[in-house]
Short mmCIF file of C-alpha atoms and ligand atoms in Angstrom, two decimals:
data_model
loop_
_atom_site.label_atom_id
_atom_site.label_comp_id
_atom_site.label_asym_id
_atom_site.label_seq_id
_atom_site.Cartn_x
_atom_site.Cartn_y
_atom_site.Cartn_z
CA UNK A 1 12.94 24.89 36.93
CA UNK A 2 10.78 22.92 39.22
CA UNK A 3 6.76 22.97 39.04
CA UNK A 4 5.05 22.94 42.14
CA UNK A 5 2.46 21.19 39.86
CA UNK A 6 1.92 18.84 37.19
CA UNK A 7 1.82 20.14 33.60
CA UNK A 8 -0.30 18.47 31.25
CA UNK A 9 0.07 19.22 27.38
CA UNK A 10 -2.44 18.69 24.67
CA UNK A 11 -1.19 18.06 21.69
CA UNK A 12 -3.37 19.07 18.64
CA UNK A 13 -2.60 18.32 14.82
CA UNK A 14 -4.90 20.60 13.31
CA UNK A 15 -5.13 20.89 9.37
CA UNK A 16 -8.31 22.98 8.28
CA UNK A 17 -10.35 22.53 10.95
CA UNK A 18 -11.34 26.40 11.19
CA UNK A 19 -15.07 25.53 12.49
CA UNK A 20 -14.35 22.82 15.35
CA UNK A 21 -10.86 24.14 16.84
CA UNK A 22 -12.86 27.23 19.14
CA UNK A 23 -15.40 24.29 20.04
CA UNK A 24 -12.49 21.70 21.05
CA UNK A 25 -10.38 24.88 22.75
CA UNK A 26 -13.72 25.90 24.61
CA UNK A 27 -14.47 22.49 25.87
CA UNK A 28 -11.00 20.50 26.17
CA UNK A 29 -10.22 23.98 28.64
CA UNK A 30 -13.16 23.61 30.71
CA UNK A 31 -12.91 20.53 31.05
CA UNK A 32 -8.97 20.47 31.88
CA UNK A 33 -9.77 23.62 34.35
CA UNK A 34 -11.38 21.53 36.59
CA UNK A 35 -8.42 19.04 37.49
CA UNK A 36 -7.41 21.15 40.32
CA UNK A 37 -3.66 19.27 41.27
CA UNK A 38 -2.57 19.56 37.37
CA UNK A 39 -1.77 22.94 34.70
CA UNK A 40 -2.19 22.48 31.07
CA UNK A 41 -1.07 24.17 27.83
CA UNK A 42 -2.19 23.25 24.81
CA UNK A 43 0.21 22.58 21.60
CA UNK A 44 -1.48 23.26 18.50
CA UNK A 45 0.08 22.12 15.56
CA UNK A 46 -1.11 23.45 12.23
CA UNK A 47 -0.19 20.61 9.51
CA UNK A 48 -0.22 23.59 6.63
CA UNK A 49 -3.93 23.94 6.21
CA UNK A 50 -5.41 26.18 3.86
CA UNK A 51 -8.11 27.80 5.44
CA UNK A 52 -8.28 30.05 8.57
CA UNK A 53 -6.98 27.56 11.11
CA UNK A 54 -3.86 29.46 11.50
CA UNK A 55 -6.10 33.23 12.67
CA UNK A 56 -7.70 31.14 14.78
CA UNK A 57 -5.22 29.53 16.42
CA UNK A 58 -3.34 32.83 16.83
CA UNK A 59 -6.57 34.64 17.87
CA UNK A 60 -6.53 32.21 20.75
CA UNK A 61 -2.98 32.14 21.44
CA UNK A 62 -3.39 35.70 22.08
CA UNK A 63 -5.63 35.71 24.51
CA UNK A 64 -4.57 32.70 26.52
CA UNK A 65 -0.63 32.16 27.67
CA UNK A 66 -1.48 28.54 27.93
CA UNK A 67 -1.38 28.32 24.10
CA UNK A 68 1.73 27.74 21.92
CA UNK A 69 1.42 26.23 18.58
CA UNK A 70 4.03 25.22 15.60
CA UNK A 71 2.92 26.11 12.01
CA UNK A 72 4.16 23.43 9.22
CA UNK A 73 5.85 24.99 5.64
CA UNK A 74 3.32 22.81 4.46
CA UNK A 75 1.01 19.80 5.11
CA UNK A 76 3.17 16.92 6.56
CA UNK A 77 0.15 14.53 7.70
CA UNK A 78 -0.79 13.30 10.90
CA UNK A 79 2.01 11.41 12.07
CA UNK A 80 4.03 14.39 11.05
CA UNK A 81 1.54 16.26 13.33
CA UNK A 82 1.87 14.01 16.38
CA UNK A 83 5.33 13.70 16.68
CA UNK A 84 6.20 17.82 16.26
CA UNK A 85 4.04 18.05 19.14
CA UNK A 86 5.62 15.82 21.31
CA UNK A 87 8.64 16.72 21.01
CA UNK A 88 7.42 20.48 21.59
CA UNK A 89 5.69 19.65 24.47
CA UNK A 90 7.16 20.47 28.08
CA UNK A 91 4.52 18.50 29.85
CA UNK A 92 5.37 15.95 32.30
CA UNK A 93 2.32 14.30 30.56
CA UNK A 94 1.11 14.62 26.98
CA UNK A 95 -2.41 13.76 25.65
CA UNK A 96 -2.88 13.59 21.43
CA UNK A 97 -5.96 14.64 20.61
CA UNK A 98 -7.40 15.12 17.18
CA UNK A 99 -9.68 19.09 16.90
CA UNK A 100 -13.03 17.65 16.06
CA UNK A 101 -14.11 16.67 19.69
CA UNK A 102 -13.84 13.03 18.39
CA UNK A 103 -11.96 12.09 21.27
CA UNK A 104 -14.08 13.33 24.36
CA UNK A 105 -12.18 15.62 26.81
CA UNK A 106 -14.35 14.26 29.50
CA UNK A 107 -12.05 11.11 29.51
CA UNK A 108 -8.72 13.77 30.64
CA UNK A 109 -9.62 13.73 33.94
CA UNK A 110 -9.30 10.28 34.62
CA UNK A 111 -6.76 9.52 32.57
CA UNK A 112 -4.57 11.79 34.12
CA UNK A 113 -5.60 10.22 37.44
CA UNK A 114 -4.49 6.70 36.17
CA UNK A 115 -0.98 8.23 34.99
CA UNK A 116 -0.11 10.09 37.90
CA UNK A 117 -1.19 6.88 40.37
CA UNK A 118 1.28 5.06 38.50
CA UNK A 119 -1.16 2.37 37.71
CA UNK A 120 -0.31 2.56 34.44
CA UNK A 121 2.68 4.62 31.90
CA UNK A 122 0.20 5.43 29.63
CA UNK A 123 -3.79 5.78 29.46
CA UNK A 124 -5.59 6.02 25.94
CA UNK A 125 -9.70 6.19 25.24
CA UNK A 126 -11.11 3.09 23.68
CA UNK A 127 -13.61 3.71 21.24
CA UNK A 128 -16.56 1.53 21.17
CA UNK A 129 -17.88 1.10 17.82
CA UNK A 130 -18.09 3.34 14.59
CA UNK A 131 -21.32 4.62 14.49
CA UNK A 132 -20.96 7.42 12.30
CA UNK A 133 -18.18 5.98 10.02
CA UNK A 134 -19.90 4.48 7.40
CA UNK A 135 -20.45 1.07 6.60
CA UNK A 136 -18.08 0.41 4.68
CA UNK A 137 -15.05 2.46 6.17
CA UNK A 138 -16.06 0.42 9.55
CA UNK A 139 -15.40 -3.00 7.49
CA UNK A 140 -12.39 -1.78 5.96
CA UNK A 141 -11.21 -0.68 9.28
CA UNK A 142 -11.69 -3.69 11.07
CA UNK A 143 -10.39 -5.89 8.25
CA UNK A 144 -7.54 -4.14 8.12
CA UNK A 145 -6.71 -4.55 12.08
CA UNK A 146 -7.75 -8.36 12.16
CA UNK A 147 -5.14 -8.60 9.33
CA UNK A 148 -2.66 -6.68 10.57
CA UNK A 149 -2.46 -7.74 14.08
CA UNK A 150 -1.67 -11.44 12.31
CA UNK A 151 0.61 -9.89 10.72
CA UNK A 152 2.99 -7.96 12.82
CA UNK A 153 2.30 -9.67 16.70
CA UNK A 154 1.87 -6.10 17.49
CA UNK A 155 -1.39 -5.17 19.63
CA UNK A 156 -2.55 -3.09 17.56
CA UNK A 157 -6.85 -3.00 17.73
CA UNK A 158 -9.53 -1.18 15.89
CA UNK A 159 -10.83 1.33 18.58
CA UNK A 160 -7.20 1.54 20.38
CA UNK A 161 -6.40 5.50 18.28
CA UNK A 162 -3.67 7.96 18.98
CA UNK A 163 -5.74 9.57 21.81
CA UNK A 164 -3.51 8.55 24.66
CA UNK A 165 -2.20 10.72 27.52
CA UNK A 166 1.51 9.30 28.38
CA UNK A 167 4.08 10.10 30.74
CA UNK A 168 7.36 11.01 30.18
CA UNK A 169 8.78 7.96 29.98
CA UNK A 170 6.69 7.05 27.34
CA UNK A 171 7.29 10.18 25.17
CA UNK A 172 10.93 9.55 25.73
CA UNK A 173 10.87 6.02 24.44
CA UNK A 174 8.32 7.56 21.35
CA UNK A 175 10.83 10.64 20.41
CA UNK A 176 13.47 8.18 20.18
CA UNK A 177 12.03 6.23 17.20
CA UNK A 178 13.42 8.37 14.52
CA UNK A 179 12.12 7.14 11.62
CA UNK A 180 10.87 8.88 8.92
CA UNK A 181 8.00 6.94 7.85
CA UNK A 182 5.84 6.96 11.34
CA UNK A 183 3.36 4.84 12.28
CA UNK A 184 1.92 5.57 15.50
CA UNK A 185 -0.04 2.98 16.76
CA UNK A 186 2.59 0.53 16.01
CA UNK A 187 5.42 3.01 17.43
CA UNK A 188 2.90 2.98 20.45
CA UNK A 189 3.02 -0.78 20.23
CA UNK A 190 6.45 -1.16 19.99
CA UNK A 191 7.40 0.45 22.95
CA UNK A 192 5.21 -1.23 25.07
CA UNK A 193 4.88 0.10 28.90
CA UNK A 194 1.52 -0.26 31.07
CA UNK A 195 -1.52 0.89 28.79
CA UNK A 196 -4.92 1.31 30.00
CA UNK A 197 -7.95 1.67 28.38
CA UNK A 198 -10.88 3.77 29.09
CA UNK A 199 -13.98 3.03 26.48
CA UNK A 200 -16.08 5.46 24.70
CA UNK A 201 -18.66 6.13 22.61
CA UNK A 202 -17.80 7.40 19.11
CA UNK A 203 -19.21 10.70 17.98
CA UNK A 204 -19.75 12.26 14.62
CA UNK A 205 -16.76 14.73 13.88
CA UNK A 206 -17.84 18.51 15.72
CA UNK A 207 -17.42 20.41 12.39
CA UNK A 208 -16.10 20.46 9.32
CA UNK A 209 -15.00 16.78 7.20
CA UNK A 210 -13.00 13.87 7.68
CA UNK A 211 -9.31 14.52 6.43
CA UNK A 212 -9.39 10.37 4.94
CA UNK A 213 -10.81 9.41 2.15
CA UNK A 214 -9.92 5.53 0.70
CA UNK A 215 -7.02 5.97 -0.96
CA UNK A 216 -5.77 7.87 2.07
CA UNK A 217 -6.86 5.43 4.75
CA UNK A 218 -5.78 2.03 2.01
CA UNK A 219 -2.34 4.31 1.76
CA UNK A 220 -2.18 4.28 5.56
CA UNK A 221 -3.30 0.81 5.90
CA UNK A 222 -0.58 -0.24 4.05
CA UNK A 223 1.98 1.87 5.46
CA UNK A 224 1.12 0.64 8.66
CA UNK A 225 2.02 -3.31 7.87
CA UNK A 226 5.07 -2.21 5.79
CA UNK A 227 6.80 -0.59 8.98
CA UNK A 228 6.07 -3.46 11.23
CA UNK A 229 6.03 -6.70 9.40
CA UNK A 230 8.19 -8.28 6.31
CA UNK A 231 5.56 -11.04 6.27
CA UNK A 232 4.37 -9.90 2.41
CA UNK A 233 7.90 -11.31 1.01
CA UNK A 234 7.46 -14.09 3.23
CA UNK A 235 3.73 -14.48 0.95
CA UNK A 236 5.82 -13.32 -1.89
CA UNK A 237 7.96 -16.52 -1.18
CA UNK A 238 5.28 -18.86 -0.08
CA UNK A 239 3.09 -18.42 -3.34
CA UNK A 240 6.63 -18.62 -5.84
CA UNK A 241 7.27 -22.03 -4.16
CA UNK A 242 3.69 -22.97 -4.53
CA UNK A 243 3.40 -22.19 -7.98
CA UNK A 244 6.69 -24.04 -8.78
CA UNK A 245 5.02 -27.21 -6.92
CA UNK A 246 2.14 -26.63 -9.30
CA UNK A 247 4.43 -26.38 -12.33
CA UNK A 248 6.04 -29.27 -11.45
CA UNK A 249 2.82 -31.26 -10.75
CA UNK A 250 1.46 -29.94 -14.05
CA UNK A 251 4.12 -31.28 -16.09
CA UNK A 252 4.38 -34.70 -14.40
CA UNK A 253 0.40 -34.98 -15.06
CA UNK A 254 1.18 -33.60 -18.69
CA UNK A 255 3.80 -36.66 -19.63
CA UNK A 256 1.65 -39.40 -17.83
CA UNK A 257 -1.24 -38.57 -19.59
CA UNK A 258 1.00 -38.37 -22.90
CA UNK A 259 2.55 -42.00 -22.27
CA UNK A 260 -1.06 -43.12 -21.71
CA UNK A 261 -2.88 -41.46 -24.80
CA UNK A 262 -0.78 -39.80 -26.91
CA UNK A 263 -2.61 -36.49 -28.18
CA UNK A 264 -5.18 -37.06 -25.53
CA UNK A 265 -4.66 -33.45 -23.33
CA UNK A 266 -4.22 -30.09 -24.82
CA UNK A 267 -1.80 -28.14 -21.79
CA UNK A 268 -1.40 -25.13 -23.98
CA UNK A 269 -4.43 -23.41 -22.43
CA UNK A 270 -3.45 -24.17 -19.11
CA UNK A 271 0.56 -23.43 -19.77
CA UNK A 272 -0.59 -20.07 -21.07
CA UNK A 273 -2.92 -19.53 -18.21
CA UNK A 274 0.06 -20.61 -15.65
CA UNK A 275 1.95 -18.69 -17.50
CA UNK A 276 0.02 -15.44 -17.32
CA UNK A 277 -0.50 -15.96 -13.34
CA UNK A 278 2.81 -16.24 -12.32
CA UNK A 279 3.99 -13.63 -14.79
CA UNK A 280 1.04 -11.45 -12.83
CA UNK A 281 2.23 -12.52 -9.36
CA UNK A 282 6.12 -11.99 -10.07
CA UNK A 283 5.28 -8.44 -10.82
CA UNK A 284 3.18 -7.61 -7.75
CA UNK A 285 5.66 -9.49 -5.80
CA UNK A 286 8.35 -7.20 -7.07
CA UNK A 287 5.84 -4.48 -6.14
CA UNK A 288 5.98 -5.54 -2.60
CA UNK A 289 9.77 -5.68 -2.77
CA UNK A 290 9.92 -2.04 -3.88
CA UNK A 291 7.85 -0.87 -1.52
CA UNK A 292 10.21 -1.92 1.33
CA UNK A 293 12.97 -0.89 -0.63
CA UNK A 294 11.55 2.49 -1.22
CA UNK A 295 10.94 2.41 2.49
CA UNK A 296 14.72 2.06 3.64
CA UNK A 297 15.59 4.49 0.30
CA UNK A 298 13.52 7.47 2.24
CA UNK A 299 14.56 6.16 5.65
CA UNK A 300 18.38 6.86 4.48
CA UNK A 301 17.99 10.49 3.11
CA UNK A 302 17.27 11.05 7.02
CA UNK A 303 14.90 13.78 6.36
CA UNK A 304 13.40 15.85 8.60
CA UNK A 305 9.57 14.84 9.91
CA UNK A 306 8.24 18.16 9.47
CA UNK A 307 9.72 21.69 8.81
CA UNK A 308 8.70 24.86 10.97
CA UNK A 309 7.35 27.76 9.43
CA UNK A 310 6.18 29.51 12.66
CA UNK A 311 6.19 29.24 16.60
CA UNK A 312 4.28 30.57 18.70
N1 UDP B 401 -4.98 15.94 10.55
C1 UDP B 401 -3.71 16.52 10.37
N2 UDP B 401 -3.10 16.40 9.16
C2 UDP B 401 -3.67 15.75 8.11
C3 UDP B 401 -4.93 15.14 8.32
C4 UDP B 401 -5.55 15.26 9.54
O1 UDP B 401 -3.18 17.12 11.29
O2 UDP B 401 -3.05 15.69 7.04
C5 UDP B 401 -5.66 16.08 11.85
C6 UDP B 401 -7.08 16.62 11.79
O3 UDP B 401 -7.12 18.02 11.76
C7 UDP B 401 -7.70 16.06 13.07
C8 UDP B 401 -6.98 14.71 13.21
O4 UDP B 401 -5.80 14.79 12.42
O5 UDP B 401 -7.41 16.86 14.20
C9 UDP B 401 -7.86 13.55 12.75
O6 UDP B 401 -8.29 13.78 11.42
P1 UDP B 401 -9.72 13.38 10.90
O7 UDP B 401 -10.77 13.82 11.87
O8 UDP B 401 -9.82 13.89 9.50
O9 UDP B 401 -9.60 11.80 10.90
P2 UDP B 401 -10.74 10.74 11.30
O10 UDP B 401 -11.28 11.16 12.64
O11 UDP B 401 -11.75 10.81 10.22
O12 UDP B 401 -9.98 9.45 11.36
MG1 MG B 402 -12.05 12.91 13.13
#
């Protein structure tokens, strides 16, 4: 079937956000009502929460055609989130945005201009700063980007998020990454195409609390270098041979020293503290190794992403 007009879908992974989804739906469709040459529908995807998200998505749905939405069996996370709705979506563009008006629907308009021009394949909001974040989640976060970027040559920036409207093309290229542990900046990264960035302000979440806590975001963090870089068992590798050199070194110093003065150096201190060290390292090397090993394990069960519960 041919469209006379452009449809735009908004894809929303929403787990318990009862209190900010009718502000987001309120605003986002104002907003979105305005840009006369394109229609939109929103695709609300409810990542299992436990509180009334799901009434209030359906309360909505009801009243508005424009709104479909996929309920999880249970909570799948984010990336889970993300990639149900694009692949739900019928758009000929699709815009990720997260429900607690973090990512300002002001920006749709023009990003939607940028796409259709053909200026660029895909257009995502740059935030500017963290104000809001804490202190130390903001140095955490931008550690964690400096570090990573080394890491895996990706592009991958503090401030550059999932809120990104694409075109086909681009959703295309994304749905074809199978994989079952998904990393979406990096999948965003890896496909590459013509990004542009509009900056923003960040804003305090609309309603309700952050989904992240440390271990979450440290989890994700590490996730995130895992998929897109084997440089840890090149560290791994680097440290075993340095260690070696070390040992080596040692034990050339220790039978100098012995020729010169017999009795004169005690290495048992030091052999027990090389000792310990590289016993220490070998084990959270072999860490590392399981972790991409338990990577490709998962990967080969070829699970699904998500499961459906309910469509609507
Ligand atoms: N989210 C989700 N599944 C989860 C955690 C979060 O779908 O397991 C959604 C959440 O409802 C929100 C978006 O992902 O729409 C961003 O979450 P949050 O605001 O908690 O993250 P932050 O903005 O603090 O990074
Ligand atoms: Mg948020």
């Amino acid at each position: 079937m041919s469209r006379s007009k452009d449809l735009i879908s908004v894809i929303v992974p929403c787990y318990n956000e009862e209190e900010s989804l009718p502000l987001f739906y309120k605003e986002t469709g104002q907003v979105l009502a305005e840009v006369g040459d394109a229609d939109f529908e929103f695709v609300f995807v409810d990542d299992g929460s436990s509180d009334g998200t799901l009434s209030v998505i359906k309360n909505i749905a009801a009243k508005d055609e424009k709104v479909h939405y996929i309920v999880f069996s249970r909570n799948f996370g984010k990336e889970a989130g993300m990639y149900a709705g694009l692949s739900e979506a019928r758009g000929d563009y699709c815009v990720i945005m997260d429900a607690d008006l973090q990512h300002p629907p002001e920006l749709l308009p023009e990003m939607y201009r940028r796409v259709r021009n053909g200026t660029c394949d895909c257009c995502g909001g740059f935030r500017k700063g963290r104000e809001g974040d804490g202190f130390l989640r903001s140095f955490f976060s931008r550690s964690f980007y400096k570090i990573s970027k080394k890491l895996t040559h990706m592009d991958m920036s503090d401030g550059h998020g999932d809120f990104r409207m694409m075109n086909r093309k681009v959703v295309s290229a994304i749905l074809e990454m199978r994989e079952y542990n998904r990393y979406m900046k990096g999948l965003f990264s890896f496909v590459g195409f013509e990004t542009e960035w509009i900056e923003y302000e960040n804003a305090e979440r609309a309603a309700g609390n952050s989904k992240w806590n440390f271990k979450s975001l440290f989890a994700y963090a590490f996730e995130g270098i895992l998929s897109f870089s084997t440089a840890p068992l090149k560290f791994a590798g680097v440290i075993g041979a340095l260690l070696f050199l070390s040992g080596i070194g040692f034990m050339a110093v220790q039978l100098f020293q012995s020729f010169r003065q017999p009795n004169a150096v005690s290495g048992l201190d030091i052999l027990v503290f090389i000792v310990l060290l590289s016993g220490s390292l070998q084990m959270m090397f072999i860490y590392i190794l399981g972790a991409y090993v338990s990577k490709d394990y998962l990967e080969n069960k070829r699970r699904p992403v998500y499961i459906v519960r309910e469509r609507g």
